[in-house]
PDB file of C-alpha atoms in Angstrom:
ATOM      1  CA  MET A1108      23.852   1.944   5.325  1.00  0.00           C
ATOM      2  CA  SER A1109      21.836   2.907   2.266  1.00  0.00           C
ATOM      3  CA  LEU A1110      19.095   0.723   0.837  1.00  0.00           C
ATOM      4  CA  PRO A1111      19.657  -1.019  -2.512  1.00  0.00           C
ATOM      5  CA  LYS A1112      18.152   0.943  -5.424  1.00  0.00           C
ATOM      6  CA  VAL A1113      15.454  -1.640  -6.186  1.00  0.00           C
ATOM      7  CA  LEU A1114      14.301  -1.643  -2.561  1.00  0.00           C
ATOM      8  CA  ARG A1115      14.258   2.184  -2.395  1.00  0.00           C
ATOM      9  CA  GLU A1116      12.176   2.277  -5.591  1.00  0.00           C
ATOM     10  CA  LEU A1117       9.720  -0.380  -4.392  1.00  0.00           C
ATOM     11  CA  LEU A1118       9.240   1.215  -0.979  1.00  0.00           C
ATOM     12  CA  ALA A1119       8.514   4.593  -2.586  1.00  0.00           C
ATOM     13  CA  LEU A1120       5.629   3.257  -4.714  1.00  0.00           C
ATOM     14  CA  PRO A1121       2.027   3.906  -3.704  1.00  0.00           C
ATOM     15  CA  THR A1122       0.202   0.817  -2.453  1.00  0.00           C
ATOM     16  CA  ALA A1123      -2.677  -0.218  -0.213  1.00  0.00           C
ATOM     17  CA  PRO A1124      -4.835  -3.358  -0.085  1.00  0.00           C
ATOM     18  CA  PHE A1125      -6.479  -3.903  -3.490  1.00  0.00           C
ATOM     19  CA  VAL A1126      -4.736  -0.809  -4.932  1.00  0.00           C
ATOM     20  CA  GLU A1127      -1.400  -2.436  -5.776  1.00  0.00           C
ATOM     21  CA  ARG A1128      -1.028  -1.676  -9.492  1.00  0.00           C
ATOM     22  CA  ALA A1129       2.112   0.500  -9.183  1.00  0.00           C
ATOM     23  CA  VAL A1130       4.040  -2.269  -7.399  1.00  0.00           C
ATOM     24  CA  MET A1131       2.775  -4.978  -9.760  1.00  0.00           C
ATOM     25  CA  ASP A1132       3.720  -2.916 -12.836  1.00  0.00           C
ATOM     26  CA  TYR A1133       7.206  -2.258 -11.407  1.00  0.00           C
ATOM     27  CA  LEU A1134       7.792  -5.973 -10.739  1.00  0.00           C
ATOM     28  CA  GLU A1135       6.479  -6.993 -14.147  1.00  0.00           C
ATOM     29  CA  ARG A1136       8.735  -4.435 -15.917  1.00  0.00           C
ATOM     30  CA  ALA A1137      11.709  -5.712 -13.907  1.00  0.00           C
ATOM     31  CA  CYS A1138      11.037  -9.408 -14.640  1.00  0.00           C
ATOM     32  CA  ARG A1139       9.971  -9.390 -18.315  1.00  0.00           C
ATOM     33  CA  PRO A1140      13.420  -8.644 -19.819  1.00  0.00           C
ATOM     34  CA  LEU A1141      15.225 -11.277 -17.694  1.00  0.00           C
ATOM     35  CA  ALA A1142      16.492 -14.317 -19.590  1.00  0.00           C
ATOM     36  CA  GLY A1143      14.727 -17.531 -18.596  1.00  0.00           C
ATOM     37  CA  VAL A1144      11.864 -15.726 -16.820  1.00  0.00           C
ATOM     38  CA  ASN A1145       8.252 -16.199 -17.911  1.00  0.00           C
ATOM     39  CA  VAL A1146       5.784 -13.664 -16.508  1.00  0.00           C
ATOM     40  CA  ALA A1147       2.026 -14.242 -16.199  1.00  0.00           C
ATOM     41  CA  TYR A1148      -0.915 -13.433 -13.947  1.00  0.00           C
ATOM     42  CA  ASP A1149      -3.089 -16.096 -12.364  1.00  0.00           C
ATOM     43  CA  ARG A1150      -6.895 -15.884 -12.184  1.00  0.00           C
ATOM     44  CA  HIS A1151      -6.656 -14.053  -8.831  1.00  0.00           C
ATOM     45  CA  GLY A1152      -4.408 -11.289 -10.210  1.00  0.00           C
ATOM     46  CA  ASN A1153      -1.206 -12.599  -8.645  1.00  0.00           C
ATOM     47  CA  LEU A1154       1.967 -11.945 -10.621  1.00  0.00           C
ATOM     48  CA  LEU A1155       3.864 -15.170 -11.306  1.00  0.00           C
ATOM     49  CA  ALA A1156       7.457 -14.946 -12.496  1.00  0.00           C
ATOM     50  CA  HIS A1157       8.879 -18.380 -13.284  1.00  0.00           C
ATOM     51  CA  TYR A1158      12.638 -18.696 -13.707  1.00  0.00           C
ATOM     52  CA  ARG A1159      13.977 -21.871 -15.284  1.00  0.00           C
ATOM     53  CA  HIS A1160      17.691 -22.408 -15.010  1.00  0.00           C
ATOM     54  CA  ALA A1161      18.211 -25.737 -13.301  1.00  0.00           C
ATOM     55  CA  PRO A1162      17.029 -29.012 -14.825  1.00  0.00           C
ATOM     56  CA  ARG A1163      13.365 -29.805 -14.131  1.00  0.00           C
ATOM     57  CA  THR A1164      14.462 -32.623 -11.793  1.00  0.00           C
ATOM     58  CA  LYS A1165      15.531 -30.046  -9.194  1.00  0.00           C
ATOM     59  CA  VAL A1166      13.027 -28.945  -6.538  1.00  0.00           C
ATOM     60  CA  PRO A1167      11.850 -25.404  -7.354  1.00  0.00           C
ATOM     61  CA  LEU A1168      12.384 -22.520  -4.981  1.00  0.00           C
ATOM     62  CA  ALA A1169       9.520 -20.065  -4.514  1.00  0.00           C
ATOM     63  CA  PHE A1170       9.471 -16.522  -3.135  1.00  0.00           C
ATOM     64  CA  VAL A1171       6.140 -15.097  -2.054  1.00  0.00           C
ATOM     65  CA  ALA A1172       5.509 -11.514  -0.981  1.00  0.00           C
ATOM     66  CA  HIS A1173       2.684  -9.095  -0.372  1.00  0.00           C
ATOM     67  CA  THR A1174       2.639  -6.044  -2.623  1.00  0.00           C
ATOM     68  CA  ASP A1175       0.623  -3.998  -0.149  1.00  0.00           C
ATOM     69  CA  HIS A1176       0.472  -3.086   3.516  1.00  0.00           C
ATOM     70  CA  PRO A1177      -2.242  -1.555   5.713  1.00  0.00           C
ATOM     71  CA  GLY A1178      -3.429   1.659   4.133  1.00  0.00           C
ATOM     72  CA  PHE A1179      -6.155   4.095   3.206  1.00  0.00           C
ATOM     73  CA  ILE A1180      -8.352   4.438   0.124  1.00  0.00           C
ATOM     74  CA  ALA A1181      -9.846   7.884  -0.557  1.00  0.00           C
ATOM     75  CA  LEU A1182     -13.641   7.624  -0.696  1.00  0.00           C
ATOM     76  CA  GLU A1183     -14.803  11.223  -0.991  1.00  0.00           C
ATOM     77  CA  MET A1184     -13.840  14.787  -0.233  1.00  0.00           C
ATOM     78  CA  VAL A1185     -15.992  16.042   2.645  1.00  0.00           C
ATOM     79  CA  ASP A1186     -14.737  19.565   1.959  1.00  0.00           C
ATOM     80  CA  ARG A1187     -11.710  21.009   0.158  1.00  0.00           C
ATOM     81  CA  ARG A1188      -9.261  19.940   2.879  1.00  0.00           C
ATOM     82  CA  THR A1189     -10.934  16.867   4.428  1.00  0.00           C
ATOM     83  CA  VAL A1190     -11.142  13.398   2.924  1.00  0.00           C
ATOM     84  CA  ARG A1191     -13.167  10.441   4.162  1.00  0.00           C
ATOM     85  CA  ALA A1192     -11.079   7.352   3.568  1.00  0.00           C
ATOM     86  CA  ALA A1193     -11.574   3.625   4.045  1.00  0.00           C
ATOM     87  CA  PHE A1194      -8.891   1.878   6.059  1.00  0.00           C
ATOM     88  CA  ARG A1195      -7.823  -1.624   5.096  1.00  0.00           C
ATOM     89  CA  GLY A1196      -5.605  -3.677   7.339  1.00  0.00           C
ATOM     90  CA  GLY A1197      -4.997  -4.513  10.954  1.00  0.00           C
ATOM     91  CA  VAL A1198      -3.836  -1.515  12.972  1.00  0.00           C
ATOM     92  CA  LYS A1199      -5.067  -0.653  16.456  1.00  0.00           C
ATOM     93  CA  PRO A1200      -7.269   2.474  16.703  1.00  0.00           C
ATOM     94  CA  GLU A1201      -4.954   4.246  19.139  1.00  0.00           C
ATOM     95  CA  TYR A1202      -2.319   4.621  16.408  1.00  0.00           C
ATOM     96  CA  PHE A1203      -4.542   6.796  14.170  1.00  0.00           C
ATOM     97  CA  PRO A1204      -5.161  10.270  15.655  1.00  0.00           C
ATOM     98  CA  GLY A1205      -2.620  12.796  14.366  1.00  0.00           C
ATOM     99  CA  THR A1206      -0.683  10.235  12.327  1.00  0.00           C
ATOM    100  CA  ARG A1207       0.926  11.444   9.114  1.00  0.00           C
ATOM    101  CA  VAL A1208      -0.207   9.840   5.846  1.00  0.00           C
ATOM    102  CA  ARG A1209       0.567  10.431   2.175  1.00  0.00           C
ATOM    103  CA  PHE A1210      -1.864   9.766  -0.667  1.00  0.00           C
ATOM    104  CA  TRP A1211      -0.948   9.160  -4.303  1.00  0.00           C
ATOM    105  CA  SER A1212      -3.378  11.207  -6.395  1.00  0.00           C
ATOM    106  CA  ASP A1213      -3.159  12.373 -10.008  1.00  0.00           C
ATOM    107  CA  GLY A1214       0.513  11.382 -10.232  1.00  0.00           C
ATOM    108  CA  LYS A1215       1.638  13.285  -7.119  1.00  0.00           C
ATOM    109  CA  TRP A1216       2.055  12.689  -3.413  1.00  0.00           C
ATOM    110  CA  VAL A1217      -0.382  14.608  -1.211  1.00  0.00           C
ATOM    111  CA  LYS A1218       0.386  15.042   2.492  1.00  0.00           C
ATOM    112  CA  ALA A1219      -2.329  14.258   5.022  1.00  0.00           C
ATOM    113  CA  ARG A1220      -2.884  13.842   8.745  1.00  0.00           C
ATOM    114  CA  VAL A1221      -5.498  11.666  10.449  1.00  0.00           C
ATOM    115  CA  LEU A1222      -8.080  13.817  12.228  1.00  0.00           C
ATOM    116  CA  LYS A1223     -10.098  10.969  13.700  1.00  0.00           C
ATOM    117  CA  LEU A1224     -11.524   7.537  13.119  1.00  0.00           C
ATOM    118  CA  SER A1225     -15.055   7.942  11.825  1.00  0.00           C
ATOM    119  CA  LYS A1226     -16.071   4.277  11.695  1.00  0.00           C
ATOM    120  CA  ALA A1227     -14.899   1.170  13.535  1.00  0.00           C
ATOM    121  CA  THR A1228     -16.356  -2.284  14.079  1.00  0.00           C
ATOM    122  CA  ARG A1229     -16.381  -3.986  17.455  1.00  0.00           C
ATOM    123  CA  ILE A1230     -14.432  -7.245  17.343  1.00  0.00           C
ATOM    124  CA  THR A1231     -14.212 -10.095  19.805  1.00  0.00           C
ATOM    125  CA  ASP A1232     -11.967 -12.613  18.049  1.00  0.00           C
ATOM    126  CA  VAL A1233      -8.594 -10.842  18.441  1.00  0.00           C
ATOM    127  CA  VAL A1234      -7.043 -10.812  21.915  1.00  0.00           C
ATOM    128  CA  GLY A1235      -6.271  -7.274  23.073  1.00  0.00           C
ATOM    129  CA  TRP A1236      -8.401  -5.608  20.377  1.00  0.00           C
ATOM    130  CA  MET A1237     -11.902  -4.236  20.817  1.00  0.00           C
ATOM    131  CA  TRP A1238     -12.316  -2.195  17.640  1.00  0.00           C
ATOM    132  CA  LYS A1239     -11.238  -2.597  14.004  1.00  0.00           C
ATOM    133  CA  PRO A1240     -10.779   0.732  12.165  1.00  0.00           C
ATOM    134  CA  GLU A1241     -12.790   0.981   8.932  1.00  0.00           C
ATOM    135  CA  GLU A1242     -12.909   4.686   8.018  1.00  0.00           C
ATOM    136  CA  ALA A1243     -11.100   7.865   8.979  1.00  0.00           C
ATOM    137  CA  LEU A1244     -11.259  11.570   8.311  1.00  0.00           C
ATOM    138  CA  LEU A1245      -7.972  13.100   7.228  1.00  0.00           C
ATOM    139  CA  ARG A1246      -6.823  16.661   6.616  1.00  0.00           C
ATOM    140  CA  VAL A1247      -5.149  16.900   3.173  1.00  0.00           C
ATOM    141  CA  THR A1248      -3.067  19.624   1.537  1.00  0.00           C
ATOM    142  CA  ARG A1249      -5.175  19.464  -1.640  1.00  0.00           C
ATOM    143  CA  PRO A1250      -8.227  17.540  -2.914  1.00  0.00           C
ATOM    144  CA  LEU A1251      -7.774  13.856  -3.789  1.00  0.00           C
ATOM    145  CA  ALA A1252      -9.172  11.778  -6.623  1.00  0.00           C
ATOM    146  CA  PRO A1253     -11.504   8.975  -5.443  1.00  0.00           C
ATOM    147  CA  GLN A1254      -9.718   5.636  -4.893  1.00  0.00           C
ATOM    148  CA  SER A1255      -6.327   7.292  -4.289  1.00  0.00           C
ATOM    149  CA  PRO A1256      -4.204   4.990  -2.090  1.00  0.00           C
ATOM    150  CA  GLY A1257      -2.827   6.366   1.169  1.00  0.00           C
ATOM    151  CA  MET A1258       0.158   5.092   3.123  1.00  0.00           C
ATOM    152  CA  TRP A1259       1.600   5.803   6.564  1.00  0.00           C
ATOM    153  CA  ARG A1260       4.251   8.535   6.273  1.00  0.00           C
ATOM    154  CA  HIS A1261       6.726   7.475   8.957  1.00  0.00           C
ATOM    155  CA  ILE A1262       9.991   7.591   7.041  1.00  0.00           C
ATOM    156  CA  SER A1263      11.342   9.213   3.935  1.00  0.00           C
ATOM    157  CA  ILE A1264      12.492   6.663   1.345  1.00  0.00           C
ATOM    158  CA  SER A1265      14.089   9.135  -1.058  1.00  0.00           C
ATOM    159  CA  SER A1266      14.207  12.879  -1.318  1.00  0.00           C
ATOM    160  CA  THR A1267      12.670  12.867  -4.804  1.00  0.00           C
ATOM    161  CA  ASN A1268       9.754  10.475  -4.375  1.00  0.00           C
ATOM    162  CA  SER A1269       8.427  10.877  -0.867  1.00  0.00           C
ATOM    163  CA  ALA A1270       6.149  13.444   0.641  1.00  0.00           C
TER     164      ALA A1270
END
């Protein structure tokens, strides 16, 4: 079974916590031309798309979704092939070493692989967890621009957009 086009396109966009612009722009472009849809942002940066079709006496239906998932943010190039990246999200440390990642930098996907966690915080409030990953060192195929978002590279969404 193939994924619907809109889902393939959304899943291929670069995103990480607080670096969600590509997904937000896609959703805004998709909603603005729709009849009966008003698009606005709230004071927190959330995209609100209101659709009015039924009379106002009907109870509204709301869909809420995250536009990000756990990911990396490039902080600095340590050398030409190694990036130090912040990690945002809840993923256990044992899943990091050797894991494939892809960064979106200067309009292109850049392949990467986690070398090691370089910073983690001890936690006591999550059962079964002792450490929360905060930074990692990754081997990249070319230098990255600072603030480039990085995503886990587990599956290929489309042959033209994924790395």
